[in-house]
PDB file of C-alpha atoms in Angstrom:
ATOM      1  CA  MET G  13      58.631 -97.714-119.024  1.00 85.00           C
ATOM      2  CA  GLY G  14      56.921 -95.675-121.714  1.00 97.00           C
ATOM      3  CA  LEU G  15      54.818 -96.941-124.601  1.00 98.00           C
ATOM      4  CA  LEU G  16      57.774 -96.506-126.981  1.00 98.00           C
ATOM      5  CA  SER G  17      60.704 -97.509-124.760  1.00 98.00           C
ATOM      6  CA  GLY G  18      63.459 -99.192-126.754  1.00 97.00           C
ATOM      7  CA  LYS G  19      62.188 -97.852-130.088  1.00 98.00           C
ATOM      8  CA  THR G  20      63.902 -95.432-132.460  1.00 98.00           C
ATOM      9  CA  ALA G  21      61.703 -93.069-134.475  1.00 98.00           C
ATOM     10  CA  ILE G  22      62.428 -90.911-137.502  1.00 98.00           C
ATOM     11  CA  VAL G  23      60.190 -87.852-137.784  1.00 98.00           C
ATOM     12  CA  THR G  24      60.587 -85.702-140.894  1.00 98.00           C
ATOM     13  CA  GLY G  25      60.001 -81.951-140.843  1.00 95.00           C
ATOM     14  CA  ALA G  26      60.061 -81.901-137.041  1.00 95.00           C
ATOM     15  CA  ALA G  27      61.769 -78.633-136.127  1.00 92.00           C
ATOM     16  CA  ARG G  28      58.370 -77.039-135.401  1.00 92.00           C
ATOM     17  CA  GLY G  29      54.611 -77.543-135.480  1.00 93.00           C
ATOM     18  CA  ILE G  30      52.980 -80.972-135.618  1.00 96.00           C
ATOM     19  CA  GLY G  31      56.273 -82.748-136.326  1.00 97.00           C
ATOM     20  CA  LYS G  32      57.869 -81.264-133.225  1.00 97.00           C
ATOM     21  CA  ALA G  33      54.844 -82.191-131.090  1.00 98.00           C
ATOM     22  CA  ILE G  34      55.071 -85.786-132.335  1.00 98.00           C
ATOM     23  CA  ALA G  35      58.805 -85.990-131.647  1.00 98.00           C
ATOM     24  CA  LEU G  36      58.314 -84.620-128.115  1.00 98.00           C
ATOM     25  CA  LYS G  37      55.430 -86.983-127.369  1.00 98.00           C
ATOM     26  CA  PHE G  38      57.374 -89.990-128.673  1.00 98.00           C
ATOM     27  CA  ALA G  39      60.351 -88.970-126.537  1.00 98.00           C
ATOM     28  CA  SER G  40      58.138 -88.619-123.452  1.00 98.00           C
ATOM     29  CA  GLU G  41      57.097 -92.241-124.059  1.00 98.00           C
ATOM     30  CA  GLY G  42      60.736 -93.382-124.176  1.00 98.00           C
ATOM     31  CA  ALA G  43      61.607 -93.366-127.897  1.00 98.00           C
ATOM     32  CA  ASP G  44      64.977 -92.206-129.197  1.00 98.00           C
ATOM     33  CA  ILE G  45      64.417 -89.537-131.840  1.00 98.00           C
ATOM     34  CA  ALA G  46      66.088 -88.830-135.176  1.00 98.00           C
ATOM     35  CA  PHE G  47      64.424 -85.880-136.840  1.00 98.00           C
ATOM     36  CA  THR G  48      65.024 -84.089-140.109  1.00 97.00           C
ATOM     37  CA  ASP G  49      64.417 -80.630-141.453  1.00 95.00           C
ATOM     38  CA  LEU G  50      65.719 -78.597-144.371  1.00 92.00           C
ATOM     39  CA  ALA G  51      68.218 -76.908-142.073  1.00 90.00           C
ATOM     40  CA  ILE G  52      69.324 -77.432-138.499  1.00 90.00           C
ATOM     41  CA  ASP G  53      68.647 -73.858-137.446  1.00 92.00           C
ATOM     42  CA  GLU G  54      67.763 -72.276-134.106  1.00 94.00           C
ATOM     43  CA  ASN G  55      64.306 -73.902-134.121  1.00 91.00           C
ATOM     44  CA  ALA G  56      65.838 -77.327-134.708  1.00 94.00           C
ATOM     45  CA  HIS G  57      68.464 -76.817-131.973  1.00 95.00           C
ATOM     46  CA  ASN G  58      65.718 -75.805-129.534  1.00 95.00           C
ATOM     47  CA  THR G  59      63.745 -78.933-130.462  1.00 96.00           C
ATOM     48  CA  GLU G  60      66.860 -81.048-129.852  1.00 97.00           C
ATOM     49  CA  LYS G  61      67.331 -79.506-126.392  1.00 97.00           C
ATOM     50  CA  GLU G  62      63.676 -80.028-125.428  1.00 98.00           C
ATOM     51  CA  ILE G  63      63.803 -83.691-126.477  1.00 98.00           C
ATOM     52  CA  GLU G  64      67.188 -84.260-124.802  1.00 97.00           C
ATOM     53  CA  ALA G  65      65.717 -82.948-121.539  1.00 98.00           C
ATOM     54  CA  LEU G  66      63.298 -85.897-121.616  1.00 98.00           C
ATOM     55  CA  GLY G  67      66.229 -88.287-121.160  1.00 97.00           C
ATOM     56  CA  VAL G  68      66.357 -89.961-124.568  1.00 98.00           C
ATOM     57  CA  LYS G  69      68.881 -89.945-127.402  1.00 98.00           C
ATOM     58  CA  VAL G  70      68.154 -87.334-130.062  1.00 98.00           C
ATOM     59  CA  LYS G  71      69.794 -85.890-133.147  1.00 97.00           C
ATOM     60  CA  GLY G  72      68.566 -83.495-135.816  1.00 97.00           C
ATOM     61  CA  TYR G  73      69.698 -83.916-139.410  1.00 97.00           C
ATOM     62  CA  ALA G  74      69.683 -81.374-142.238  1.00 96.00           C
ATOM     63  CA  SER G  75      68.057 -83.092-145.202  1.00 94.00           C
ATOM     64  CA  ASN G  76      65.826 -82.273-148.159  1.00 96.00           C
ATOM     65  CA  ALA G  77      63.168 -84.971-147.791  1.00 96.00           C
ATOM     66  CA  ALA G  78      62.059 -84.430-151.402  1.00 97.00           C
ATOM     67  CA  ASN G  79      65.526 -85.424-152.667  1.00 97.00           C
ATOM     68  CA  TYR G  80      66.047 -89.182-153.074  1.00 98.00           C
ATOM     69  CA  ALA G  81      69.857 -89.164-152.715  1.00 98.00           C
ATOM     70  CA  ASP G  82      69.676 -86.868-149.677  1.00 96.00           C
ATOM     71  CA  THR G  83      67.191 -89.215-148.034  1.00 98.00           C
ATOM     72  CA  MET G  84      69.241 -92.367-148.650  1.00 98.00           C
ATOM     73  CA  ALA G  85      72.312 -90.661-147.212  1.00 98.00           C
ATOM     74  CA  VAL G  86      70.565 -89.327-144.109  1.00 98.00           C
ATOM     75  CA  VAL G  87      68.912 -92.659-143.282  1.00 98.00           C
ATOM     76  CA  ASP G  88      72.329 -94.376-143.595  1.00 98.00           C
ATOM     77  CA  GLU G  89      73.655 -91.804-141.124  1.00 98.00           C
ATOM     78  CA  ILE G  90      70.712 -92.341-138.757  1.00 98.00           C
ATOM     79  CA  VAL G  91      71.239 -96.122-138.757  1.00 98.00           C
ATOM     80  CA  LYS G  92      74.940 -95.641-137.964  1.00 98.00           C
ATOM     81  CA  ASP G  93      74.024 -93.327-135.076  1.00 98.00           C
ATOM     82  CA  PHE G  94      70.996 -95.191-133.677  1.00 98.00           C
ATOM     83  CA  GLY G  95      71.371 -98.789-134.893  1.00 98.00           C
ATOM     84  CA  ARG G  96      67.729 -99.361-135.838  1.00 98.00           C
ATOM     85  CA  VAL G  97      64.512 -97.730-137.089  1.00 98.00           C
ATOM     86  CA  ASP G  98      61.206 -98.821-135.568  1.00 98.00           C
ATOM     87  CA  VAL G  99      58.929 -95.927-136.501  1.00 98.00           C
ATOM     88  CA  LEU G 100      58.855 -93.576-139.486  1.00 98.00           C
ATOM     89  CA  VAL G 101      56.620 -90.494-139.456  1.00 98.00           C
ATOM     90  CA  ASN G 102      56.384 -88.869-142.888  1.00 98.00           C
ATOM     91  CA  ASN G 103      55.468 -85.378-141.727  1.00 98.00           C
ATOM     92  CA  ALA G 104      57.435 -83.048-144.043  1.00 95.00           C
ATOM     93  CA  GLY G 105      54.990 -80.845-145.913  1.00 94.00           C
ATOM     94  CA  ILE G 106      54.277 -77.431-147.404  1.00 92.00           C
ATOM     95  CA  THR G 107      51.409 -75.527-149.011  1.00 91.00           C
ATOM     96  CA  ARG G 108      51.388 -73.381-152.142  1.00 95.00           C
ATOM     97  CA  ASP G 109      47.690 -72.541-152.364  1.00 93.00           C
ATOM     98  CA  ALA G 110      46.081 -71.078-155.478  1.00 96.00           C
ATOM     99  CA  SER G 111      42.951 -71.554-157.538  1.00 97.00           C
ATOM    100  CA  PHE G 112      43.487 -74.270-160.127  1.00 97.00           C
ATOM    101  CA  LYS G 113      43.162 -71.666-162.877  1.00 97.00           C
ATOM    102  CA  ARG G 114      46.074 -69.688-161.432  1.00 98.00           C
ATOM    103  CA  MET G 115      48.166 -72.591-160.107  1.00 97.00           C
ATOM    104  CA  THR G 116      51.553 -72.843-161.793  1.00 98.00           C
ATOM    105  CA  GLU G 117      53.381 -76.012-162.746  1.00 98.00           C
ATOM    106  CA  GLU G 118      56.077 -75.024-160.241  1.00 98.00           C
ATOM    107  CA  GLN G 119      53.511 -74.771-157.405  1.00 98.00           C
ATOM    108  CA  TRP G 120      52.105 -78.182-158.340  1.00 98.00           C
ATOM    109  CA  ASP G 121      55.486 -79.923-158.621  1.00 97.00           C
ATOM    110  CA  LEU G 122      56.892 -78.406-155.424  1.00 97.00           C
ATOM    111  CA  VAL G 123      53.960 -79.518-153.250  1.00 97.00           C
ATOM    112  CA  ILE G 124      53.810 -83.018-154.772  1.00 98.00           C
ATOM    113  CA  ASN G 125      57.570 -83.476-154.328  1.00 97.00           C
ATOM    114  CA  VAL G 126      57.812 -82.185-150.755  1.00 96.00           C
ATOM    115  CA  ASN G 127      54.585 -83.770-149.491  1.00 97.00           C
ATOM    116  CA  LEU G 128      54.366 -87.050-151.405  1.00 98.00           C
ATOM    117  CA  LYS G 129      57.694 -87.923-153.014  1.00 98.00           C
ATOM    118  CA  SER G 130      59.383 -87.369-149.649  1.00 98.00           C
ATOM    119  CA  ALA G 131      57.291 -90.213-148.203  1.00 98.00           C
ATOM    120  CA  PHE G 132      58.280 -92.488-151.100  1.00 98.00           C
ATOM    121  CA  ASN G 133      61.930 -91.609-150.468  1.00 98.00           C
ATOM    122  CA  PHE G 134      61.876 -92.348-146.741  1.00 98.00           C
ATOM    123  CA  ILE G 135      59.826 -95.528-147.031  1.00 98.00           C
ATOM    124  CA  LYS G 136      62.275 -96.816-149.673  1.00 98.00           C
ATOM    125  CA  ALA G 137      65.164 -96.000-147.336  1.00 98.00           C
ATOM    126  CA  VAL G 138      63.748 -97.641-144.186  1.00 98.00           C
ATOM    127  CA  GLN G 139      62.073-100.667-145.805  1.00 98.00           C
ATOM    128  CA  PRO G 140      65.248-102.853-145.858  1.00 98.00           C
ATOM    129  CA  ILE G 141      65.892-102.043-142.191  1.00 98.00           C
ATOM    130  CA  MET G 142      62.341-102.850-141.107  1.00 98.00           C
ATOM    131  CA  ASN G 143      62.328-105.970-143.309  1.00 98.00           C
ATOM    132  CA  LYS G 144      65.419-107.244-141.495  1.00 97.00           C
ATOM    133  CA  GLN G 145      63.869-106.461-138.095  1.00 97.00           C
ATOM    134  CA  LYS G 146      60.525-107.997-139.200  1.00 98.00           C
ATOM    135  CA  SER G 147      58.758-105.077-137.538  1.00 98.00           C
ATOM    136  CA  GLY G 148      57.991-101.405-138.005  1.00 98.00           C
ATOM    137  CA  SER G 149      55.320 -98.736-138.030  1.00 98.00           C
ATOM    138  CA  ILE G 150      55.059 -96.207-140.863  1.00 99.00           C
ATOM    139  CA  ILE G 151      52.816 -93.183-140.298  1.00 99.00           C
ATOM    140  CA  ASN G 152      51.919 -90.838-143.154  1.00 98.00           C
ATOM    141  CA  MET G 153      50.641 -87.396-142.213  1.00 98.00           C
ATOM    142  CA  ALA G 154      47.713 -86.818-144.561  1.00 98.00           C
ATOM    143  CA  SER G 155      44.853 -84.318-144.136  1.00 96.00           C
ATOM    144  CA  VAL G 156      41.070 -84.183-144.184  1.00 96.00           C
ATOM    145  CA  VAL G 157      41.378 -82.418-147.557  1.00 95.00           C
ATOM    146  CA  GLY G 158      43.061 -85.556-148.880  1.00 97.00           C
ATOM    147  CA  VAL G 159      39.655 -87.196-148.400  1.00 96.00           C
ATOM    148  CA  SER G 160      37.258 -84.334-149.162  1.00 95.00           C
ATOM    149  CA  GLY G 161      39.313 -82.129-151.495  1.00 95.00           C
ATOM    150  CA  ASN G 162      39.422 -78.350-151.088  1.00 93.00           C
ATOM    151  CA  ALA G 163      39.003 -75.430-153.451  1.00 95.00           C
ATOM    152  CA  GLY G 164      42.270 -73.559-153.848  1.00 95.00           C
ATOM    153  CA  GLN G 165      44.312 -76.547-152.684  1.00 96.00           C
ATOM    154  CA  ALA G 166      44.302 -78.962-155.611  1.00 97.00           C
ATOM    155  CA  ASN G 167      48.035 -79.635-155.257  1.00 98.00           C
ATOM    156  CA  TYR G 168      47.950 -80.058-151.459  1.00 97.00           C
ATOM    157  CA  SER G 169      44.766 -82.176-151.542  1.00 97.00           C
ATOM    158  CA  ALA G 170      46.195 -84.435-154.255  1.00 98.00           C
ATOM    159  CA  SER G 171      49.431 -84.883-152.325  1.00 98.00           C
ATOM    160  CA  LYS G 172      47.555 -85.823-149.143  1.00 98.00           C
ATOM    161  CA  ALA G 173      45.226 -88.214-150.982  1.00 98.00           C
ATOM    162  CA  GLY G 174      48.405 -89.795-152.315  1.00 98.00           C
ATOM    163  CA  MET G 175      49.731 -90.177-148.764  1.00 98.00           C
ATOM    164  CA  ILE G 176      46.592 -92.128-147.847  1.00 98.00           C
ATOM    165  CA  ALA G 177      46.776 -94.449-150.871  1.00 98.00           C
ATOM    166  CA  LEU G 178      50.513 -94.907-150.333  1.00 98.00           C
ATOM    167  CA  ALA G 179      49.962 -95.989-146.717  1.00 98.00           C
ATOM    168  CA  LYS G 180      47.272 -98.486-147.761  1.00 98.00           C
ATOM    169  CA  SER G 181      49.453 -99.921-150.536  1.00 98.00           C
ATOM    170  CA  ILE G 182      52.491-100.245-148.264  1.00 98.00           C
ATOM    171  CA  ALA G 183      50.311-101.888-145.600  1.00 98.00           C
ATOM    172  CA  LYS G 184      49.315-104.578-148.107  1.00 98.00           C
ATOM    173  CA  GLU G 185      52.857-105.127-149.376  1.00 98.00           C
ATOM    174  CA  LEU G 186      54.749-105.091-146.085  1.00 98.00           C
ATOM    175  CA  GLY G 187      52.152-106.624-143.758  1.00 98.00           C
ATOM    176  CA  PRO G 188      53.628-110.138-144.107  1.00 98.00           C
ATOM    177  CA  ARG G 189      56.849-108.771-142.559  1.00 98.00           C
ATOM    178  CA  ASP G 190      54.837-107.336-139.620  1.00 98.00           C
ATOM    179  CA  ILE G 191      55.389-103.796-140.886  1.00 98.00           C
ATOM    180  CA  ARG G 192      52.336-101.602-140.445  1.00 98.00           C
ATOM    181  CA  ALA G 193      51.430 -98.448-142.373  1.00 99.00           C
ATOM    182  CA  ASN G 194      48.677 -95.991-141.498  1.00 99.00           C
ATOM    183  CA  ALA G 195      47.723 -92.386-142.193  1.00 98.00           C
ATOM    184  CA  ILE G 196      46.540 -89.571-139.937  1.00 98.00           C
ATOM    185  CA  ALA G 197      44.184 -86.985-141.422  1.00 98.00           C
ATOM    186  CA  PRO G 198      44.289 -83.849-139.250  1.00 97.00           C
ATOM    187  CA  GLY G 199      41.612 -81.205-139.653  1.00 95.00           C
ATOM    188  CA  PHE G 200      41.899 -77.607-138.491  1.00 92.00           C
ATOM    189  CA  ILE G 201      44.964 -77.665-136.232  1.00 93.00           C
ATOM    190  CA  ILE G 202      46.235 -74.510-134.520  1.00 90.00           C
ATOM    191  CA  THR G 203      49.844 -74.156-135.700  1.00 86.00           C
ATOM    192  CA  GLU G 204      52.119 -71.368-136.963  1.00 78.00           C
ATOM    193  CA  MET G 205      50.557 -71.963-140.382  1.00 70.00           C
ATOM    194  CA  THR G 206      47.007 -71.296-139.145  1.00 77.00           C
ATOM    195  CA  ALA G 207      47.918 -68.689-136.516  1.00 75.00           C
ATOM    196  CA  VAL G 208      48.066 -66.002-139.230  1.00 77.00           C
ATOM    197  CA  LEU G 209      44.323 -66.392-139.919  1.00 78.00           C
ATOM    198  CA  SER G 210      41.968 -63.760-138.532  1.00 83.00           C
ATOM    199  CA  GLU G 211      39.787 -64.488-135.504  1.00 87.00           C
ATOM    200  CA  GLU G 212      36.740 -64.241-137.775  1.00 87.00           C
ATOM    201  CA  VAL G 213      38.073 -66.943-140.084  1.00 84.00           C
ATOM    202  CA  LYS G 214      38.925 -69.192-137.105  1.00 83.00           C
ATOM    203  CA  ALA G 215      35.419 -68.677-135.691  1.00 87.00           C
ATOM    204  CA  GLU G 216      33.873 -69.684-139.020  1.00 86.00           C
ATOM    205  CA  TRP G 217      36.043 -72.817-139.057  1.00 84.00           C
ATOM    206  CA  ALA G 218      34.947 -73.694-135.512  1.00 89.00           C
ATOM    207  CA  LYS G 219      31.275 -73.572-136.544  1.00 91.00           C
ATOM    208  CA  GLN G 220      31.928 -76.415-139.006  1.00 91.00           C
ATOM    209  CA  ILE G 221      33.493 -78.621-136.311  1.00 96.00           C
ATOM    210  CA  PRO G 222      31.202 -80.628-133.982  1.00 97.00           C
ATOM    211  CA  LEU G 223      33.662 -80.124-131.089  1.00 97.00           C
ATOM    212  CA  ARG G 224      33.570 -76.379-131.858  1.00 95.00           C
ATOM    213  CA  ARG G 225      37.316 -75.851-131.635  1.00 92.00           C
ATOM    214  CA  GLY G 226      40.509 -76.284-133.561  1.00 92.00           C
ATOM    215  CA  GLY G 227      42.829 -79.098-132.609  1.00 95.00           C
ATOM    216  CA  THR G 228      46.317 -78.827-131.169  1.00 95.00           C
ATOM    217  CA  PRO G 229      49.537 -80.404-132.434  1.00 97.00           C
ATOM    218  CA  GLU G 230      49.424 -82.499-129.244  1.00 98.00           C
ATOM    219  CA  ASP G 231      46.048 -83.947-130.311  1.00 98.00           C
ATOM    220  CA  VAL G 232      47.699 -85.231-133.479  1.00 98.00           C
ATOM    221  CA  ALA G 233      50.761 -86.417-131.560  1.00 98.00           C
ATOM    222  CA  ASN G 234      48.555 -88.566-129.323  1.00 98.00           C
ATOM    223  CA  VAL G 235      47.114 -90.367-132.352  1.00 98.00           C
ATOM    224  CA  ALA G 236      50.619 -90.826-133.777  1.00 98.00           C
ATOM    225  CA  THR G 237      51.784 -92.316-130.467  1.00 98.00           C
ATOM    226  CA  PHE G 238      48.990 -94.887-130.581  1.00 98.00           C
ATOM    227  CA  LEU G 239      49.942 -95.871-134.149  1.00 98.00           C
ATOM    228  CA  ALA G 240      53.663 -96.010-133.286  1.00 98.00           C
ATOM    229  CA  SER G 241      53.130 -98.182-130.221  1.00 98.00           C
ATOM    230  CA  ASP G 242      52.235-101.831-129.746  1.00 97.00           C
ATOM    231  CA  LEU G 243      48.751-100.720-128.673  1.00 98.00           C
ATOM    232  CA  SER G 244      47.962-100.621-132.409  1.00 98.00           C
ATOM    233  CA  SER G 245      49.695-103.900-133.292  1.00 98.00           C
ATOM    234  CA  TYR G 246      46.600-105.066-135.239  1.00 98.00           C
ATOM    235  CA  VAL G 247      45.926-101.736-136.954  1.00 98.00           C
ATOM    236  CA  THR G 248      47.249-101.231-140.480  1.00 98.00           C
ATOM    237  CA  GLY G 249      46.096 -99.657-143.724  1.00 98.00           C
ATOM    238  CA  GLN G 250      43.826 -97.243-141.863  1.00 98.00           C
ATOM    239  CA  VAL G 251      43.168 -93.492-141.995  1.00 98.00           C
ATOM    240  CA  ILE G 252      42.485 -91.969-138.588  1.00 98.00           C
ATOM    241  CA  HIS G 253      40.781 -88.585-138.764  1.00 98.00           C
ATOM    242  CA  CYS G 254      41.914 -86.178-136.051  1.00 98.00           C
ATOM    243  CA  CYS G 255      39.529 -83.362-136.862  1.00 97.00           C
ATOM    244  CA  GLY G 256      36.986 -82.888-134.069  1.00 97.00           C
ATOM    245  CA  GLY G 257      34.367 -84.551-136.249  1.00 96.00           C
ATOM    246  CA  MET G 258      34.736 -82.127-139.180  1.00 93.00           C
ATOM    247  CA  ASN G 259      34.995 -85.098-141.567  1.00 92.00           C
ATOM    248  CA  MET G 260      32.842 -88.148-140.809  1.00 89.00           C
TER     249      MET G 260
END
């Protein structure tokens, strides 16, 4: 019996990277997995196969998380296929970095919609289900820059700060129904997004981190598993930094 046996989890933006690591870790702990991405492409099919090999039910869904109608429709489909929703991980996210002086309205709107509005959409869609079950765990993927801010990332930082405040607000509203909401703030995590950086840049990053290394998607997935499981049954409204001590 795994930590998440008998639970069904939705993970958005899970065809690759941190989302995929979370979905795989949840599955290894016994959870059935419904995951979404913009398209169910080769990456998504590979993720499905890897999760299926762990002996749980899995299905990937093509959905634009930033679109309200899309989200309502896909969650209806997930409930028909899986019957329940115990865990929601709002992981879908993008970057469109630029100095504030050069940032366009389009860059601002796109990042806010994909990173923050998507969480609003999915929480709205799963709330009635979790209310009926009188249980649930909602996990918002934030970032250390949502706490500290970052030059050149005003849009991304604002969206991630919003994810933190959203989790705290939902925790206060839905706590009486035994629905928990928390945020994870990853720091420098080695993913496809950061792999393009030069070794010099990565070395400079490492100097700012007390553990002197970047994190892995699996490091973040371990924190998510704790928050999804009953081990954290008295933890809500919190931000857990997974950053090697970069932010304290």
